[in-house]
Structures are given as C-alpha cells and as structure tokens.
Amino acid sequence: MLQLFTESPMSFIGVVFAFALVIGSFLNVVIHRLPLMMERDWREQCAELTSRPPERELPEGRFDLIAPRSRCPSCGHQITAWQNVPVISYLVLGGRCAHCKATISARYPSVELLTAVLAALCAWHFGVGWEATMAIVMTLALVPIALIDADTQLIPDSIVLPLLWIGLAMSLWHPMAGSDALFIAPRDAIIGAMAGYLSLWSIYQLFKLITGKEGMGYGDFKLLAALGAWLGWQQLPMIVLMSAVVGAVVGIALMVFRRHDRSVPIPFGPYLAAAGWITMLWGDKIKATYLDLML
C-alpha cells in the first residue's frame, strides 16, 4: 500500500480525502456535544455550591461522543447509517430530515468538506510519510478547536492539551527523514511551547492592567503553546501577526456591516488555528517572500 501511494500520489490524496470526510462527520458530533458535556460537568461540580436555576436544559443520562445516536434536532428521529454518510446523504435528502422534512443546517456538510479539503492539502503538500500523517492529525484537532471557540468562546483542554503534548513528543524523533516543517528539535519545541503561552499571557495581563478587562481567554494561551510545540518558537511571530491582522479585519467588518457591539468579545482561537495551519504548510515561503519584498 505504501509503495502504491508513493508511486501514485493522487491515490494517497484521494484516500486521505475520503478518510477525512468520515472523520469530519465525527467532528460535527465533537463540535456540538463536547461543549455540552463540559457544561454538564461544570454544573454537576457546582451543584452543591449554588441553587441558581440553570440557564438552559442539558441532556440527561449518558451523553458523550458515542451515545446517544445522532438525532434530528427538530423531531428527534434517529439518524440511520445511510443518512449519516458524509455530504452525499445531505445532497440525497435535499438538506432536509427524512422524517419531518425540517431543514438540516448546511454547516454539517461544510465541516465535512472543510476537514477533507484541509487534510487533502496536507497530503498533497507533504507527500507520503510521517510528516503528512502528523500534519493531518494537527488539522483534525484544529478544526474542532476553531469551531467550538467560534460557537462558545471556549477551547477545550481535552483537545488542546493532547495537541500540546503530541507536539512536544514529536520532537523526540528529530531529525525525521524528509521532514522540514514538523518533528523540530526538542529545544525549539520546548521554547516554542513556553514562549507561545507566556507571550499571550503577558499581553493578557498588560491589557487587564490598563483596561481592567480580560482581553482573551486562557485557552488561547494553550493553543499558541501547542502551535509553538509543533512548529517551533521561530514561527510564533508570524502566527501571532497573521492571526491578529485577520482578527482585526474581521472584527472591524462585523462592527461596520453587522452592527456588532464592540463590547461583545470576538473569539481569537479560530484565527490562531488558521494562522498556525497556514504557517505549517507555507510559513517558510511566506517569510522568504516577505523578506524579498522588504529587501
């Protein structure tokens, strides 16, 4: 199989695309359920300390990433196996529930396609090997991190901390034959994790000291630490600059075109995740192009 992929890169990219489509379907479950699981755990922990009624109803009984089976949010009809085939089932059903005909959000196939396209790009860029495999792993972690933060302004420790430790562990295999972006030296990975966390933590503390407000969450610190562990401290300035510029542009656009209240916080995690992913694939090329333009 490895020889086939080496001789036919398009076969490798196609298999990765199909695999990532299936994983993208599971990531939809993660994005929806993990914040609810976190909130239910917090509520149980706080139950003895407060008698304030809950702001919303949460699922009872077993509720995790495996059970219960996926159901239509409108009528509760259990989704069958063929109705859960990524993208294709959405198109066959015309974007509607097979039972009650309620509209199914286009976000579900969009997440599946996004995951598949990003993973396929990693396969195309890095080729067959461990670097492509780990780049795909990083992609599959960054997609739910970005979307959960966009929805809830939370970055789950259950995803970002394993991502951090995997990045540090990968450095133990440095140098990895044929690997340029990942499997960096242990020194670079450790300093990257420390600098990633402390840089945003310092900005957070300075902003809080000046304004009395919290400008970002601790999940952002952990995410940048994870990106530093994977890509090295040398890439952190580019990641921070790229994410800050895009975040500022999007924030201004929201205030101008959607009358977004400036007091409403805008999650920073999606921009960090996007900047980290772009840097993983094209960071050195972007840096070289910038230096050529400056010189």
Short mmCIF file of C-alpha atoms in Angstrom, two decimals:
data_model
loop_
_atom_site.label_atom_id
_atom_site.label_comp_id
_atom_site.label_asym_id
_atom_site.label_seq_id
_atom_site.Cartn_x
_atom_site.Cartn_y
_atom_site.Cartn_z
CA MET A 1 0.00 0.00 0.00
CA LEU A 2 2.80 2.42 0.89
CA GLN A 3 4.51 1.69 -2.42
CA LEU A 4 1.23 2.33 -4.28
CA PHE A 5 0.83 5.68 -2.57
CA THR A 6 4.44 6.59 -3.32
CA GLU A 7 4.05 5.73 -6.98
CA SER A 8 0.61 7.34 -7.26
CA PRO A 9 0.36 10.48 -5.08
CA MET A 10 -3.20 11.10 -6.28
CA SER A 11 -4.26 7.77 -4.76
CA PHE A 12 -2.84 8.89 -1.44
CA ILE A 13 -4.60 12.24 -1.64
CA GLY A 14 -7.89 10.54 -2.59
CA VAL A 15 -7.73 8.09 0.32
CA VAL A 16 -6.92 10.93 2.73
CA PHE A 17 -9.84 12.97 1.36
CA ALA A 18 -12.30 10.09 1.82
CA PHE A 19 -10.95 9.29 5.29
CA ALA A 20 -11.15 12.93 6.37
CA LEU A 21 -14.75 13.16 5.12
CA VAL A 22 -15.71 10.40 7.56
CA ILE A 23 -13.71 12.00 10.36
CA GLY A 24 -15.34 15.33 9.52
CA SER A 25 -18.73 13.75 10.23
CA PHE A 26 -17.46 12.72 13.66
CA LEU A 27 -16.02 16.20 14.23
CA ASN A 28 -19.56 17.58 13.80
CA VAL A 29 -20.51 15.45 16.82
CA VAL A 30 -17.48 16.69 18.76
CA ILE A 31 -18.22 20.34 17.96
CA HIS A 32 -21.84 20.02 19.08
CA ARG A 33 -21.53 17.70 22.07
CA LEU A 34 -18.22 18.49 23.72
CA PRO A 35 -19.27 21.98 24.96
CA LEU A 36 -22.50 20.45 26.32
CA MET A 37 -20.50 17.72 28.06
CA MET A 38 -18.21 20.36 29.57
CA GLU A 39 -21.13 22.47 30.76
CA ARG A 40 -22.86 19.48 32.32
CA ASP A 41 -19.67 18.55 34.19
CA TRP A 42 -19.30 22.12 35.46
CA ARG A 43 -22.93 22.21 36.55
CA GLU A 44 -22.54 18.95 38.48
CA GLN A 45 -19.42 20.27 40.18
CA CYS A 46 -21.17 23.50 41.16
CA ALA A 47 -24.49 21.91 42.18
CA GLU A 48 -23.54 21.81 45.86
CA LEU A 49 -22.33 25.41 45.86
CA THR A 50 -25.24 27.23 44.27
CA SER A 51 -29.00 26.93 43.99
CA ARG A 52 -29.33 29.20 40.96
CA PRO A 53 -31.54 27.58 38.29
CA PRO A 54 -29.76 26.53 35.08
CA GLU A 55 -29.93 28.87 32.10
CA ARG A 56 -30.77 26.03 29.70
CA GLU A 57 -31.73 22.39 29.75
CA LEU A 58 -28.95 19.88 29.22
CA PRO A 59 -29.24 16.24 28.09
CA GLU A 60 -29.82 13.70 30.84
CA GLY A 61 -28.49 10.16 31.05
CA ARG A 62 -25.46 9.03 29.11
CA PHE A 63 -24.27 11.80 26.82
CA ASP A 64 -20.83 11.64 25.25
CA LEU A 65 -19.21 11.46 21.84
CA ILE A 66 -20.51 7.91 21.27
CA ALA A 67 -24.00 7.80 22.78
CA PRO A 68 -26.81 8.55 22.25
CA ARG A 69 -27.11 8.06 18.49
CA SER A 70 -27.43 11.21 16.39
CA ARG A 71 -31.00 12.50 16.03
CA CYS A 72 -32.80 15.21 14.16
CA PRO A 73 -32.80 18.32 16.38
CA SER A 74 -36.35 19.16 15.24
CA CYS A 75 -38.28 15.90 15.64
CA GLY A 76 -35.85 13.63 17.49
CA HIS A 77 -35.88 10.98 14.74
CA GLN A 78 -32.81 8.74 15.00
CA ILE A 79 -30.49 9.17 12.02
CA THR A 80 -29.79 5.90 10.24
CA ALA A 81 -26.38 4.81 8.95
CA TRP A 82 -27.07 5.73 5.32
CA GLN A 83 -28.43 9.12 6.37
CA ASN A 84 -25.11 9.78 8.08
CA VAL A 85 -22.90 9.30 5.02
CA PRO A 86 -20.80 12.48 4.78
CA VAL A 87 -22.03 15.09 2.26
CA ILE A 88 -23.73 12.54 -0.02
CA SER A 89 -26.63 11.88 2.36
CA TYR A 90 -27.15 15.63 2.75
CA LEU A 91 -27.40 16.03 -1.04
CA VAL A 92 -29.67 12.98 -1.46
CA LEU A 93 -32.03 14.23 1.25
CA GLY A 94 -32.04 17.72 -0.21
CA GLY A 95 -30.80 19.20 3.04
CA ARG A 96 -33.91 18.06 4.93
CA CYS A 97 -34.73 15.50 7.61
CA ALA A 98 -36.01 12.24 6.10
CA HIS A 99 -38.76 12.07 8.75
CA CYS A 100 -40.08 15.58 9.43
CA LYS A 101 -38.59 17.40 6.40
CA ALA A 102 -37.11 20.11 8.63
CA THR A 103 -34.13 21.92 7.13
CA ILE A 104 -30.74 20.50 8.07
CA SER A 105 -28.04 23.09 8.60
CA ALA A 106 -25.56 23.35 5.74
CA ARG A 107 -22.86 23.58 8.38
CA TYR A 108 -22.72 19.80 8.72
CA PRO A 109 -21.57 19.03 5.16
CA SER A 110 -19.48 22.21 5.20
CA VAL A 111 -17.45 20.95 8.17
CA GLU A 112 -17.05 17.56 6.48
CA LEU A 113 -15.84 19.14 3.23
CA LEU A 114 -13.58 21.61 5.05
CA THR A 115 -11.93 18.81 7.00
CA ALA A 116 -11.46 16.69 3.87
CA VAL A 117 -10.03 19.55 1.79
CA LEU A 118 -7.59 20.66 4.51
CA ALA A 119 -6.41 17.09 5.10
CA ALA A 120 -6.01 16.51 1.35
CA LEU A 121 -3.95 19.70 1.09
CA CYS A 122 -1.66 18.35 3.80
CA ALA A 123 -1.29 15.08 1.86
CA TRP A 124 -0.57 16.98 -1.35
CA HIS A 125 1.90 19.37 0.27
CA PHE A 126 3.94 16.92 2.34
CA GLY A 127 3.57 13.73 0.29
CA VAL A 128 3.55 10.21 1.67
CA GLY A 129 5.25 9.96 5.05
CA TRP A 130 5.08 10.70 8.74
CA GLU A 131 5.13 14.45 8.24
CA ALA A 132 1.90 14.31 6.23
CA THR A 133 0.35 11.97 8.80
CA MET A 134 1.09 14.31 11.69
CA ALA A 135 0.02 17.37 9.69
CA ILE A 136 -3.35 15.67 9.15
CA VAL A 137 -3.56 14.91 12.89
CA MET A 138 -2.94 18.57 13.65
CA THR A 139 -5.60 19.57 11.12
CA LEU A 140 -8.18 17.23 12.67
CA ALA A 141 -7.52 18.89 16.04
CA LEU A 142 -7.55 22.49 14.83
CA VAL A 143 -10.93 22.22 13.05
CA PRO A 144 -12.99 21.45 16.19
CA ILE A 145 -10.89 23.84 18.30
CA ALA A 146 -11.63 26.71 15.91
CA LEU A 147 -15.35 25.99 15.53
CA ILE A 148 -16.03 25.29 19.21
CA ASP A 149 -14.33 28.57 20.10
CA ALA A 150 -16.33 30.38 17.42
CA ASP A 151 -19.57 28.95 18.87
CA THR A 152 -18.92 29.13 22.60
CA GLN A 153 -15.69 31.12 23.14
CA LEU A 154 -14.23 28.01 24.77
CA ILE A 155 -11.17 26.00 23.77
CA PRO A 156 -11.48 22.53 25.33
CA ASP A 157 -8.48 21.29 27.32
CA SER A 158 -9.40 17.78 26.21
CA ILE A 159 -8.27 18.69 22.67
CA VAL A 160 -5.66 21.41 23.05
CA LEU A 161 -3.59 19.80 25.82
CA PRO A 162 -3.11 16.47 23.98
CA LEU A 163 -2.18 18.56 20.92
CA LEU A 164 0.47 20.32 23.00
CA TRP A 165 1.93 17.08 24.39
CA ILE A 166 1.95 15.40 20.98
CA GLY A 167 3.92 18.34 19.59
CA LEU A 168 6.49 18.04 22.35
CA ALA A 169 6.68 14.25 21.97
CA MET A 170 7.26 14.52 18.22
CA SER A 171 10.48 16.42 18.83
CA LEU A 172 11.96 13.24 20.32
CA TRP A 173 12.09 11.84 16.77
CA HIS A 174 14.06 14.80 15.44
CA PRO A 175 15.52 14.74 12.88
CA MET A 176 12.89 12.86 10.89
CA ALA A 177 13.97 11.98 7.35
CA GLY A 178 12.12 14.08 4.77
CA SER A 179 10.53 16.34 7.38
CA ASP A 180 11.07 20.09 7.15
CA ALA A 181 8.16 21.75 8.98
CA LEU A 182 7.39 19.22 11.74
CA PHE A 183 9.49 16.98 14.02
CA ILE A 184 11.51 20.02 15.06
CA ALA A 185 14.38 19.94 17.56
CA PRO A 186 13.38 19.40 21.22
CA ARG A 187 14.90 22.74 22.22
CA ASP A 188 12.78 24.59 19.63
CA ALA A 189 9.63 22.71 20.64
CA ILE A 190 10.08 23.37 24.37
CA ILE A 191 10.92 27.04 23.90
CA GLY A 192 8.04 27.31 21.41
CA ALA A 193 5.55 25.94 23.96
CA MET A 194 6.84 28.23 26.71
CA ALA A 195 7.05 31.33 24.52
CA GLY A 196 3.64 30.65 22.98
CA TYR A 197 1.92 30.51 26.34
CA LEU A 198 3.83 33.34 28.03
CA SER A 199 3.58 35.78 25.11
CA LEU A 200 -0.22 35.84 25.08
CA TRP A 201 -0.37 35.57 28.86
CA SER A 202 1.79 38.72 29.10
CA ILE A 203 -0.44 40.58 26.63
CA TYR A 204 -3.49 39.45 28.62
CA GLN A 205 -2.03 40.72 31.90
CA LEU A 206 -0.95 44.05 30.38
CA PHE A 207 -4.36 44.61 28.79
CA LYS A 208 -6.09 43.76 32.07
CA LEU A 209 -3.82 46.11 33.98
CA ILE A 210 -4.54 49.01 31.61
CA THR A 211 -8.26 48.50 30.97
CA GLY A 212 -9.42 46.34 33.87
CA LYS A 213 -10.91 43.90 31.35
CA GLU A 214 -9.92 40.45 30.16
CA GLY A 215 -8.91 40.63 26.51
CA MET A 216 -8.69 36.89 25.83
CA GLY A 217 -9.04 33.50 27.49
CA TYR A 218 -6.52 31.01 28.82
CA GLY A 219 -7.46 28.62 26.03
CA ASP A 220 -5.78 30.99 23.57
CA PHE A 221 -2.54 30.77 25.58
CA LYS A 222 -2.66 26.98 25.49
CA LEU A 223 -3.43 26.90 21.77
CA LEU A 224 -0.46 29.11 20.91
CA ALA A 225 1.70 26.98 23.21
CA ALA A 226 0.60 23.90 21.25
CA LEU A 227 1.39 25.59 17.94
CA GLY A 228 4.79 26.58 19.30
CA ALA A 229 5.46 22.98 20.33
CA TRP A 230 4.60 21.75 16.84
CA LEU A 231 6.23 24.46 14.73
CA GLY A 232 8.91 25.98 16.96
CA TRP A 233 9.38 29.37 18.56
CA GLN A 234 10.70 30.81 15.28
CA GLN A 235 7.22 30.64 13.74
CA LEU A 236 5.36 32.28 16.63
CA PRO A 237 5.76 35.92 15.48
CA MET A 238 4.24 35.05 12.10
CA ILE A 239 1.35 33.16 13.70
CA VAL A 240 0.55 35.98 16.13
CA LEU A 241 0.87 38.71 13.50
CA MET A 242 -1.21 36.84 10.92
CA SER A 243 -3.97 35.97 13.40
CA ALA A 244 -4.04 39.49 14.87
CA VAL A 245 -4.33 41.17 11.47
CA VAL A 246 -7.08 38.81 10.25
CA GLY A 247 -8.89 39.06 13.60
CA ALA A 248 -8.78 42.85 13.48
CA VAL A 249 -10.08 42.97 9.91
CA VAL A 250 -12.93 40.55 10.69
CA GLY A 251 -13.78 42.42 13.90
CA ILE A 252 -13.96 45.77 12.12
CA ALA A 253 -16.05 44.24 9.33
CA LEU A 254 -18.50 42.80 11.87
CA MET A 255 -18.89 46.18 13.58
CA VAL A 256 -19.38 48.04 10.29
CA PHE A 257 -21.62 45.67 8.35
CA ARG A 258 -23.42 43.73 11.08
CA ARG A 259 -23.51 46.43 13.77
CA HIS A 260 -21.58 44.09 16.06
CA ASP A 261 -21.33 45.67 19.51
CA ARG A 262 -17.66 46.32 20.30
CA SER A 263 -18.30 45.21 23.89
CA VAL A 264 -19.16 41.69 22.65
CA PRO A 265 -15.97 39.60 22.63
CA ILE A 266 -14.74 38.03 19.40
CA PRO A 267 -13.09 34.60 19.75
CA PHE A 268 -9.38 34.61 18.88
CA GLY A 269 -8.94 30.83 18.64
CA PRO A 270 -10.19 30.45 15.04
CA TYR A 271 -7.63 33.00 13.82
CA LEU A 272 -4.81 31.36 15.76
CA ALA A 273 -5.81 27.95 14.39
CA ALA A 274 -5.97 29.23 10.80
CA ALA A 275 -2.66 31.09 11.11
CA GLY A 276 -0.98 28.03 12.64
CA TRP A 277 -2.26 25.75 9.87
CA ILE A 278 -1.14 28.13 7.12
CA THR A 279 2.26 28.53 8.78
CA MET A 280 2.66 24.75 8.98
CA LEU A 281 2.29 24.47 5.20
CA TRP A 282 3.70 27.70 3.84
CA GLY A 283 5.35 29.54 6.73
CA ASP A 284 8.89 29.48 5.35
CA LYS A 285 7.70 30.51 1.88
CA ILE A 286 5.66 33.40 3.27
CA LYS A 287 8.60 34.54 5.36
CA ALA A 288 11.01 34.36 2.40
CA THR A 289 8.57 36.30 0.18
CA TYR A 290 8.18 38.99 2.82
CA LEU A 291 11.95 39.37 3.24
CA ASP A 292 12.42 39.58 -0.53
CA LEU A 293 9.85 42.37 -0.73
CA MET A 294 11.42 44.24 2.18
CA LEU A 295 14.90 43.94 0.72
#
